Every structure is written in C-alpha cells, then in structure tokens.
mmCIF file of C-alpha atoms in Angstrom:
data_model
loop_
_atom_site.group_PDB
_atom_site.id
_atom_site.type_symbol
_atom_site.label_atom_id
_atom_site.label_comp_id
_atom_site.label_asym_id
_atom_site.label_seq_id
_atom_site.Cartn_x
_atom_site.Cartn_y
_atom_site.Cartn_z
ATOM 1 C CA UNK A 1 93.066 110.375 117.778
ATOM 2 C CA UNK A 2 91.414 107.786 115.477
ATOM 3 C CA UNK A 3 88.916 110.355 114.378
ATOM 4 C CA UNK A 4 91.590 112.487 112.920
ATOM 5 C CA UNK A 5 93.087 109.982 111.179
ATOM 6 C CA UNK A 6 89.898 108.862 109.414
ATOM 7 C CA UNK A 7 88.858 112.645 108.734
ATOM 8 C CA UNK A 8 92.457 112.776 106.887
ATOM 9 C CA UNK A 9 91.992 109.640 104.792
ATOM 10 C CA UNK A 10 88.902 110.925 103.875
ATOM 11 C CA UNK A 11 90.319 114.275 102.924
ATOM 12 C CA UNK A 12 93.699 112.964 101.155
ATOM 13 C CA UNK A 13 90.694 111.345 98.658
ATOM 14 C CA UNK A 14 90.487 114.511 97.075
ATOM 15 C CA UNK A 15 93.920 114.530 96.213
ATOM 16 C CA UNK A 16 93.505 111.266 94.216
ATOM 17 C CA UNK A 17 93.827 111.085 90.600
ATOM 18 C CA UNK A 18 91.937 108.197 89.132
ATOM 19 C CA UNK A 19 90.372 107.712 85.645
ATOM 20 C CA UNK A 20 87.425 106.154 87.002
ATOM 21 C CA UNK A 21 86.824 108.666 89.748
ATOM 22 C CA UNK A 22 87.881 105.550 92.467
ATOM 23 C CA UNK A 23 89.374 108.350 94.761
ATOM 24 C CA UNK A 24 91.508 106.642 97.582
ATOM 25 C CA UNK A 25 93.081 108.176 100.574
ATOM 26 C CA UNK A 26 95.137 107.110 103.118
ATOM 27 C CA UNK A 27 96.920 108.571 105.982
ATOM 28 C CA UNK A 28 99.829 106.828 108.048
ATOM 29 C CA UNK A 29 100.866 107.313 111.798
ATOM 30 C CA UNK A 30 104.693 106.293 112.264
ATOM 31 C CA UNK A 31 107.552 106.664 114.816
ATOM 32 C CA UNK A 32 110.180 108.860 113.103
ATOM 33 C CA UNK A 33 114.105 108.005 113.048
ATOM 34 C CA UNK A 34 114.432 109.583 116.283
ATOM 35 C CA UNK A 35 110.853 108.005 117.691
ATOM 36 C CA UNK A 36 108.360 111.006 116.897
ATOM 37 C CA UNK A 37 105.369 110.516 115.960
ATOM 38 C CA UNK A 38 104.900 110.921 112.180
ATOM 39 C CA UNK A 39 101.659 111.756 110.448
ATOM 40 C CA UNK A 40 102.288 110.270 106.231
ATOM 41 C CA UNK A 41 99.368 111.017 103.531
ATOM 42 C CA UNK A 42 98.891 109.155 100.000
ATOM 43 C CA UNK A 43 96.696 109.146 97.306
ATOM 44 C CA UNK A 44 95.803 106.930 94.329
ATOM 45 C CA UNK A 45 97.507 107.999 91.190
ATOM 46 C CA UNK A 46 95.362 105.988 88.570
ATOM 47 C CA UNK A 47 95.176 108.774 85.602
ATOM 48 C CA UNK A 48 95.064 105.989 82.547
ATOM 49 C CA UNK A 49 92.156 104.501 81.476
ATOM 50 C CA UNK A 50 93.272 100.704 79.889
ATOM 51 C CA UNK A 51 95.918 97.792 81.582
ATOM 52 C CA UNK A 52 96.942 99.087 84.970
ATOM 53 C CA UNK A 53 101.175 100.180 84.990
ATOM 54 C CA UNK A 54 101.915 98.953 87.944
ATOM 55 C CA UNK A 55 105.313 100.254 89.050
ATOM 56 C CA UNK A 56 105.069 101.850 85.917
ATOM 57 C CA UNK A 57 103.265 105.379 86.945
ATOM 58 C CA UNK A 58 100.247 104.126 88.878
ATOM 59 C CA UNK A 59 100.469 103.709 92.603
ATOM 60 C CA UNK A 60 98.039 103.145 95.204
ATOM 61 C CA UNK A 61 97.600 105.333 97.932
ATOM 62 C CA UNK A 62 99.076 102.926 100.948
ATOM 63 C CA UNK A 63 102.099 102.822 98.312
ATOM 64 C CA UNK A 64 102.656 106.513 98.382
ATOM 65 C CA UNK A 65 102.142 106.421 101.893
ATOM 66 C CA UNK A 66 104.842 103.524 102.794
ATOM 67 C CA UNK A 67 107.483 105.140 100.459
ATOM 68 C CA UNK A 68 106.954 109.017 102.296
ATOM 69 C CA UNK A 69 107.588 106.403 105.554
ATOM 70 C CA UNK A 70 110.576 104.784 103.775
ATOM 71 C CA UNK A 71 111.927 108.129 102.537
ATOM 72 C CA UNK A 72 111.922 109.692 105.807
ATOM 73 C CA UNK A 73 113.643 107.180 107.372
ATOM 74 C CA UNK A 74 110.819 106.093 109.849
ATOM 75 C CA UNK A 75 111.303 103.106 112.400
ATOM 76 C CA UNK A 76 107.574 102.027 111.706
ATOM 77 C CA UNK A 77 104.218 102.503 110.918
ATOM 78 C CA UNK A 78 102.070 101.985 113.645
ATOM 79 C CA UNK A 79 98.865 101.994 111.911
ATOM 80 C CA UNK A 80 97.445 103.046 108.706
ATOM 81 C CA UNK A 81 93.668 104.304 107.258
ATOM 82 C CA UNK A 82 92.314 103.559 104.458
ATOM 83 C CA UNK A 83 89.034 105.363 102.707
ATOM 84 C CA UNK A 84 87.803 104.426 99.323
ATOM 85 C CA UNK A 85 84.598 103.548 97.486
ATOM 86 C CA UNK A 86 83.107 100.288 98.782
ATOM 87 C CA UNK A 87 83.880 97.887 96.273
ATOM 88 C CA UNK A 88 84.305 93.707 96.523
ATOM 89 C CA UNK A 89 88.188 92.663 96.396
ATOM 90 C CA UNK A 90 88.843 92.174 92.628
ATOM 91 C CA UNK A 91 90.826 88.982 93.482
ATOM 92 C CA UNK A 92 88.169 86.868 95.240
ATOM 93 C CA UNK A 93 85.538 88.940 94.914
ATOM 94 C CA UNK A 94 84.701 88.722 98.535
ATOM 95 C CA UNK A 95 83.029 91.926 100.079
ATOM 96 C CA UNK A 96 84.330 92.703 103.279
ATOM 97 C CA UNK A 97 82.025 95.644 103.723
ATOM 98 C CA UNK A 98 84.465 98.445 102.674
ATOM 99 C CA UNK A 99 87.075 98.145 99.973
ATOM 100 C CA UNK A 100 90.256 96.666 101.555
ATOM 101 C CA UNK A 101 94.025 97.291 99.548
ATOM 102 C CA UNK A 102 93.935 95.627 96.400
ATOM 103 C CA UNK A 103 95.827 92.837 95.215
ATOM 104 C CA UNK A 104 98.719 95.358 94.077
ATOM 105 C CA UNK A 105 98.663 96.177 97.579
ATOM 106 C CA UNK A 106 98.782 92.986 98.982
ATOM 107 C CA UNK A 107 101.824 92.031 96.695
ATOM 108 C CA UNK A 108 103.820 95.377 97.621
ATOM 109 C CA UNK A 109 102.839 94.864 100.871
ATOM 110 C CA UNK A 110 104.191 91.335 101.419
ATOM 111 C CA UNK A 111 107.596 93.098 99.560
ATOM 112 C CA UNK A 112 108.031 95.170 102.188
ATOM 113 C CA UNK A 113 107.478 92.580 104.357
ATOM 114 C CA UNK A 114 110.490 90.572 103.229
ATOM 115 C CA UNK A 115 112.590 93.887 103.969
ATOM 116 C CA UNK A 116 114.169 93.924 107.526
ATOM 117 C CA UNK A 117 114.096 97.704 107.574
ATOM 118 C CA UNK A 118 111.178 98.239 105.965
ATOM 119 C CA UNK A 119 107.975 100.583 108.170
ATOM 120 C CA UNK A 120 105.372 98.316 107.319
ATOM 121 C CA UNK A 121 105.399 95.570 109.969
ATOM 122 C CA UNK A 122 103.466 92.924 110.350
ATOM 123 C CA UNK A 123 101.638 94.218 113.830
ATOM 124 C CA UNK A 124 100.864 97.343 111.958
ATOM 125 C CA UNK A 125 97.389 98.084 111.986
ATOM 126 C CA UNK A 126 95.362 98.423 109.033
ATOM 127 C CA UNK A 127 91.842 99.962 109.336
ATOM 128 C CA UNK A 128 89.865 100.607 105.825
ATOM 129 C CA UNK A 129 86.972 102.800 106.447
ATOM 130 C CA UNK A 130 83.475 103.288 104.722
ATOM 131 C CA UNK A 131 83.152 106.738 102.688
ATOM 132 C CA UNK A 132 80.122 107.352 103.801
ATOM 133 C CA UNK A 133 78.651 105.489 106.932
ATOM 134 C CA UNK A 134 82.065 106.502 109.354
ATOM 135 C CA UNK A 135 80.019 103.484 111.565
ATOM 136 C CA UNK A 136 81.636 100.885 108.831
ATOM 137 C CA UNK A 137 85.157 99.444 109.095
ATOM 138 C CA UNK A 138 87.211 96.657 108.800
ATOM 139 C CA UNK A 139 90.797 96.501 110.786
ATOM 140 C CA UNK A 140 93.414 93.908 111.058
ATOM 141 C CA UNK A 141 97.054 93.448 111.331
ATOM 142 C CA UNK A 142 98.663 93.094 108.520
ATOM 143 C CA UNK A 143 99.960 89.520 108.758
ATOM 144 C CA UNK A 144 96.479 88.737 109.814
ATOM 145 C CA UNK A 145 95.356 91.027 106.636
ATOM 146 C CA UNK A 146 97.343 89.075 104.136
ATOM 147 C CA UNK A 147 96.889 86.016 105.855
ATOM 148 C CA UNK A 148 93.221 86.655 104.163
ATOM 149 C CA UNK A 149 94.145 85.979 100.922
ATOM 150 C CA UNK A 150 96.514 82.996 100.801
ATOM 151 C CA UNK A 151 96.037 82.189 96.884
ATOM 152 C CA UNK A 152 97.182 85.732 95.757
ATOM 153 C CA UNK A 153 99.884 85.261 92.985
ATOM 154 C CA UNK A 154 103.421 86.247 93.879
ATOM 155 C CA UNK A 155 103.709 88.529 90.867
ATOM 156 C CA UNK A 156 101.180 91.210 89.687
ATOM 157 C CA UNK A 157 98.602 88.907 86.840
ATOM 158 C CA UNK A 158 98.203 90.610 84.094
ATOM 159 C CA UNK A 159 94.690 92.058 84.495
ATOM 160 C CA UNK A 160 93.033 95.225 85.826
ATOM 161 C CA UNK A 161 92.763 96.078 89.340
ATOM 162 C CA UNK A 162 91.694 99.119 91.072
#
C-alpha cells in the first residue's frame, strides 16, 4: 500500500549521507523482468561540503533508485516516493510545499527518458512527501513533473544544488 511506501522513504532517509544533514529517501515500486512486483530503495549520497560532483560521487536518492531498477533489469517503475526536508526548488525557487527532485534530477530524469528501455516512464508516478506532516504531498507524472520546469538547462550549470 501507499502507506508502506511512504513509511520506507521515510526510513531509507536515515541511510542518507549528506554534508548538510539534507537526508533524502526514496523508495521505488517496479514490475520485474518477469512482471513481479519490485520494491527499489535509494538514498542521497552528498558527503562533500563545496561544488556538487555530479556523476562524479554524489547521487541523489531517485538516482540510486532508477539504477537498482536499471540493474535488475526491471520493465518499469510504476511509481516512486520521495521524502526530504521541505525546501523551495533551487532552480526557480518556487515552493511546491515539499521539496520535489532537484534540477540534477530533472536532467537525469529527462536522460532516461530519451532511453527506450529505460524504467522511468513518463506515466510513472512521482509522489514527494512532507517529513513531517504525512497530510502534505505533491504527485504527478513525470512528463507532467518535468513539464513544470520548461527553462531547466540541458546540462548540469555549474552551481550548487541539493
């Protein structure tokens, strides 16, 4: 059920490692190669303080979660959870009420997008959760998800992010 997704998300938080203590779980739900259900787990592996390394030993914790899907060789990810400290997008600074995936995110996840045999579909469901108040969420698709940020860069900026 939903409910023990979210509990997961919230629980794969502790397994983050972030310099700033921005803990970030997330727990996937995919069919397997042989169409089993799936249960996938990431967390945020942020341990240096300074410019972020993107795809350079810091990953977010939808990434880790969309690689265990790639490595095992599942058909798709039907939806994935999201938990992490609430927190405007550091793009566009708008606050959607819980933190959605960052613009690393976004760029990985239009990637995998591109990829015909990639898990992440567009119709899979994305639902980013509150850490505290379980009553606060956002949830989209993600086409409609990226379809939210339209003036994202193709190519990681060279900035921070979270």
């Amino acid at each position: 059920s939903l409910s023990v997704l979210d509990n997961l998300s919230q629980q794969m938080r502790k397994q983050s490692k972030s310099h700033r203590k921005f803990d970030v779980g997330a727990v996937s739900l995919a069919w397997g190669r042989h169409h089993e259900p799936v249960i996938l787990a990431g967390a945020n592996f942020k341990p240096h303080g300074g410019k972020r390394r993107h795809r350079n030993g810091d990953y977010c914790a939808e990434m880790e979660s969309i690689w265990a899907a790639t490595r095992m060789q599942c058909e798709e990810i039907i939806g994935m959870v999201v938990t992490a400290p609430h927190q405007p997008d550091e793009m566009t600074g708008t606050d959607f009420g819980v933190t959605v995936s960052c613009y690393y995110c976004r760029v990985e996840f239009r990637s995998e997008r591109k990829k015909p045999k990639s898990p992440l579909k567009g119709h899979t469901r994305l639902r980013f959760n509150h850490p505290i108040d379980p009553t606060i969420h956002f949830e989209r698709s993600v086409d409609e998800f990226l379809a939210l940020f339209p003036n994202d860069p193709e190519w990681v900026p060279d900035r921070g992010g979270t």
